[in-house]
């Protein structure tokens, strides 16, 4: 249904969520982080605050799981600011 859409179409950002969960199941933290960065990039391009928040929370968790707790918590904080201010 979206084969004619560009690679950075907002719909592809939502589909990347499934890929991110697949990478979680496989234990590929680096791939999870890459998916999150791509999701966030697409979200920023299309001003899709829900995609951006999802990417921030997911990448924050991935960073925490990989031992980068301070960076991970910063991402979670950034997502919470968006939620608290009503952006999401």
PDB file of C-alpha atoms in Angstrom:
ATOM      1  CA  UNK A   1       0.000   0.000   0.000  1.00  0.00           C
ATOM      2  CA  UNK A   2       2.892   2.396   0.544  1.00  0.00           C
ATOM      3  CA  UNK A   3       5.330   1.134  -2.051  1.00  0.00           C
ATOM      4  CA  UNK A   4       5.041   4.413  -3.968  1.00  0.00           C
ATOM      5  CA  UNK A   5       5.686   6.483  -0.852  1.00  0.00           C
ATOM      6  CA  UNK A   6       9.164   7.901  -0.164  1.00  0.00           C
ATOM      7  CA  UNK A   7      11.529   6.112   2.224  1.00  0.00           C
ATOM      8  CA  UNK A   8      10.934   8.775   4.840  1.00  0.00           C
ATOM      9  CA  UNK A   9       7.121   8.810   4.647  1.00  0.00           C
ATOM     10  CA  UNK A  10       5.505   9.052   8.069  1.00  0.00           C
ATOM     11  CA  UNK A  11       3.790   5.692   7.486  1.00  0.00           C
ATOM     12  CA  UNK A  12       7.196   4.046   7.182  1.00  0.00           C
ATOM     13  CA  UNK A  13       8.093   5.448  10.588  1.00  0.00           C
ATOM     14  CA  UNK A  14       5.146   3.620  12.087  1.00  0.00           C
ATOM     15  CA  UNK A  15       6.104   0.414  10.266  1.00  0.00           C
ATOM     16  CA  UNK A  16       9.635   0.679  11.643  1.00  0.00           C
ATOM     17  CA  UNK A  17       8.176   0.184  15.111  1.00  0.00           C
ATOM     18  CA  UNK A  18       7.552  -3.454  14.203  1.00  0.00           C
ATOM     19  CA  UNK A  19      11.140  -3.820  13.028  1.00  0.00           C
ATOM     20  CA  UNK A  20      12.343  -2.294  16.284  1.00  0.00           C
ATOM     21  CA  UNK A  21      10.369  -4.865  18.288  1.00  0.00           C
ATOM     22  CA  UNK A  22      11.796  -7.643  16.095  1.00  0.00           C
ATOM     23  CA  UNK A  23      15.309  -6.436  16.879  1.00  0.00           C
ATOM     24  CA  UNK A  24      14.464  -6.363  20.593  1.00  0.00           C
ATOM     25  CA  UNK A  25      13.349 -10.001  20.361  1.00  0.00           C
ATOM     26  CA  UNK A  26      16.630 -10.863  18.646  1.00  0.00           C
ATOM     27  CA  UNK A  27      18.643  -9.019  21.297  1.00  0.00           C
ATOM     28  CA  UNK A  28      20.219  -6.626  18.807  1.00  0.00           C
ATOM     29  CA  UNK A  29      20.517  -3.482  20.911  1.00  0.00           C
ATOM     30  CA  UNK A  30      22.496  -1.648  18.232  1.00  0.00           C
ATOM     31  CA  UNK A  31      19.795  -2.344  15.659  1.00  0.00           C
ATOM     32  CA  UNK A  32      17.122  -1.229  18.123  1.00  0.00           C
ATOM     33  CA  UNK A  33      18.976   2.057  18.519  1.00  0.00           C
ATOM     34  CA  UNK A  34      19.287   2.432  14.737  1.00  0.00           C
ATOM     35  CA  UNK A  35      15.561   1.854  14.274  1.00  0.00           C
ATOM     36  CA  UNK A  36      14.782   4.385  16.988  1.00  0.00           C
ATOM     37  CA  UNK A  37      16.996   6.999  15.354  1.00  0.00           C
ATOM     38  CA  UNK A  38      15.295   6.423  12.003  1.00  0.00           C
ATOM     39  CA  UNK A  39      11.834   6.604  13.602  1.00  0.00           C
ATOM     40  CA  UNK A  40      12.767   9.860  15.342  1.00  0.00           C
ATOM     41  CA  UNK A  41      14.183  11.318  12.138  1.00  0.00           C
ATOM     42  CA  UNK A  42      10.992  10.572  10.249  1.00  0.00           C
ATOM     43  CA  UNK A  43       8.936  11.912  13.135  1.00  0.00           C
ATOM     44  CA  UNK A  44      10.873  15.176  13.166  1.00  0.00           C
ATOM     45  CA  UNK A  45      10.545  15.600   9.404  1.00  0.00           C
ATOM     46  CA  UNK A  46       6.768  15.193   9.522  1.00  0.00           C
ATOM     47  CA  UNK A  47       6.326  16.819  12.955  1.00  0.00           C
ATOM     48  CA  UNK A  48       4.772  13.580  14.230  1.00  0.00           C
ATOM     49  CA  UNK A  49       5.229  14.114  17.957  1.00  0.00           C
ATOM     50  CA  UNK A  50       3.922  10.667  18.845  1.00  0.00           C
ATOM     51  CA  UNK A  51       6.582   9.021  16.672  1.00  0.00           C
ATOM     52  CA  UNK A  52       9.272  11.202  18.190  1.00  0.00           C
ATOM     53  CA  UNK A  53       8.141  10.392  21.742  1.00  0.00           C
ATOM     54  CA  UNK A  54       7.983   6.679  20.964  1.00  0.00           C
ATOM     55  CA  UNK A  55      11.508   6.779  19.558  1.00  0.00           C
ATOM     56  CA  UNK A  56      12.814   8.702  22.577  1.00  0.00           C
ATOM     57  CA  UNK A  57      11.313   6.262  25.076  1.00  0.00           C
ATOM     58  CA  UNK A  58      12.443   3.199  23.132  1.00  0.00           C
ATOM     59  CA  UNK A  59      15.967   4.469  22.528  1.00  0.00           C
ATOM     60  CA  UNK A  60      16.180   5.528  26.178  1.00  0.00           C
ATOM     61  CA  UNK A  61      15.334   2.022  27.278  1.00  0.00           C
ATOM     62  CA  UNK A  62      17.831   0.538  24.804  1.00  0.00           C
ATOM     63  CA  UNK A  63      20.558   2.812  26.144  1.00  0.00           C
ATOM     64  CA  UNK A  64      19.753   1.831  29.731  1.00  0.00           C
ATOM     65  CA  UNK A  65      19.822  -1.875  28.831  1.00  0.00           C
ATOM     66  CA  UNK A  66      23.199  -1.417  27.156  1.00  0.00           C
ATOM     67  CA  UNK A  67      24.634   0.179  30.287  1.00  0.00           C
ATOM     68  CA  UNK A  68      24.447   3.802  29.169  1.00  0.00           C
ATOM     69  CA  UNK A  69      22.063   4.722  31.964  1.00  0.00           C
ATOM     70  CA  UNK A  70      22.672   8.476  32.095  1.00  0.00           C
ATOM     71  CA  UNK A  71      22.029   8.892  28.357  1.00  0.00           C
ATOM     72  CA  UNK A  72      19.009   6.623  28.508  1.00  0.00           C
ATOM     73  CA  UNK A  73      17.449   8.535  31.379  1.00  0.00           C
ATOM     74  CA  UNK A  74      18.023  11.791  29.505  1.00  0.00           C
ATOM     75  CA  UNK A  75      16.026  10.440  26.571  1.00  0.00           C
ATOM     76  CA  UNK A  76      13.234   9.303  28.875  1.00  0.00           C
ATOM     77  CA  UNK A  77      13.208  12.771  30.458  1.00  0.00           C
ATOM     78  CA  UNK A  78      12.972  14.380  27.035  1.00  0.00           C
ATOM     79  CA  UNK A  79       9.979  12.192  26.173  1.00  0.00           C
ATOM     80  CA  UNK A  80       8.311  13.009  29.486  1.00  0.00           C
ATOM     81  CA  UNK A  81       8.655  16.741  28.827  1.00  0.00           C
ATOM     82  CA  UNK A  82       6.760  16.297  25.559  1.00  0.00           C
ATOM     83  CA  UNK A  83       4.061  14.329  27.371  1.00  0.00           C
ATOM     84  CA  UNK A  84       3.807  16.758  30.259  1.00  0.00           C
ATOM     85  CA  UNK A  85       3.504  19.796  27.999  1.00  0.00           C
ATOM     86  CA  UNK A  86       0.815  18.198  25.873  1.00  0.00           C
ATOM     87  CA  UNK A  87       2.890  17.913  22.697  1.00  0.00           C
ATOM     88  CA  UNK A  88       1.983  14.237  22.460  1.00  0.00           C
TER      89      UNK A  88
END
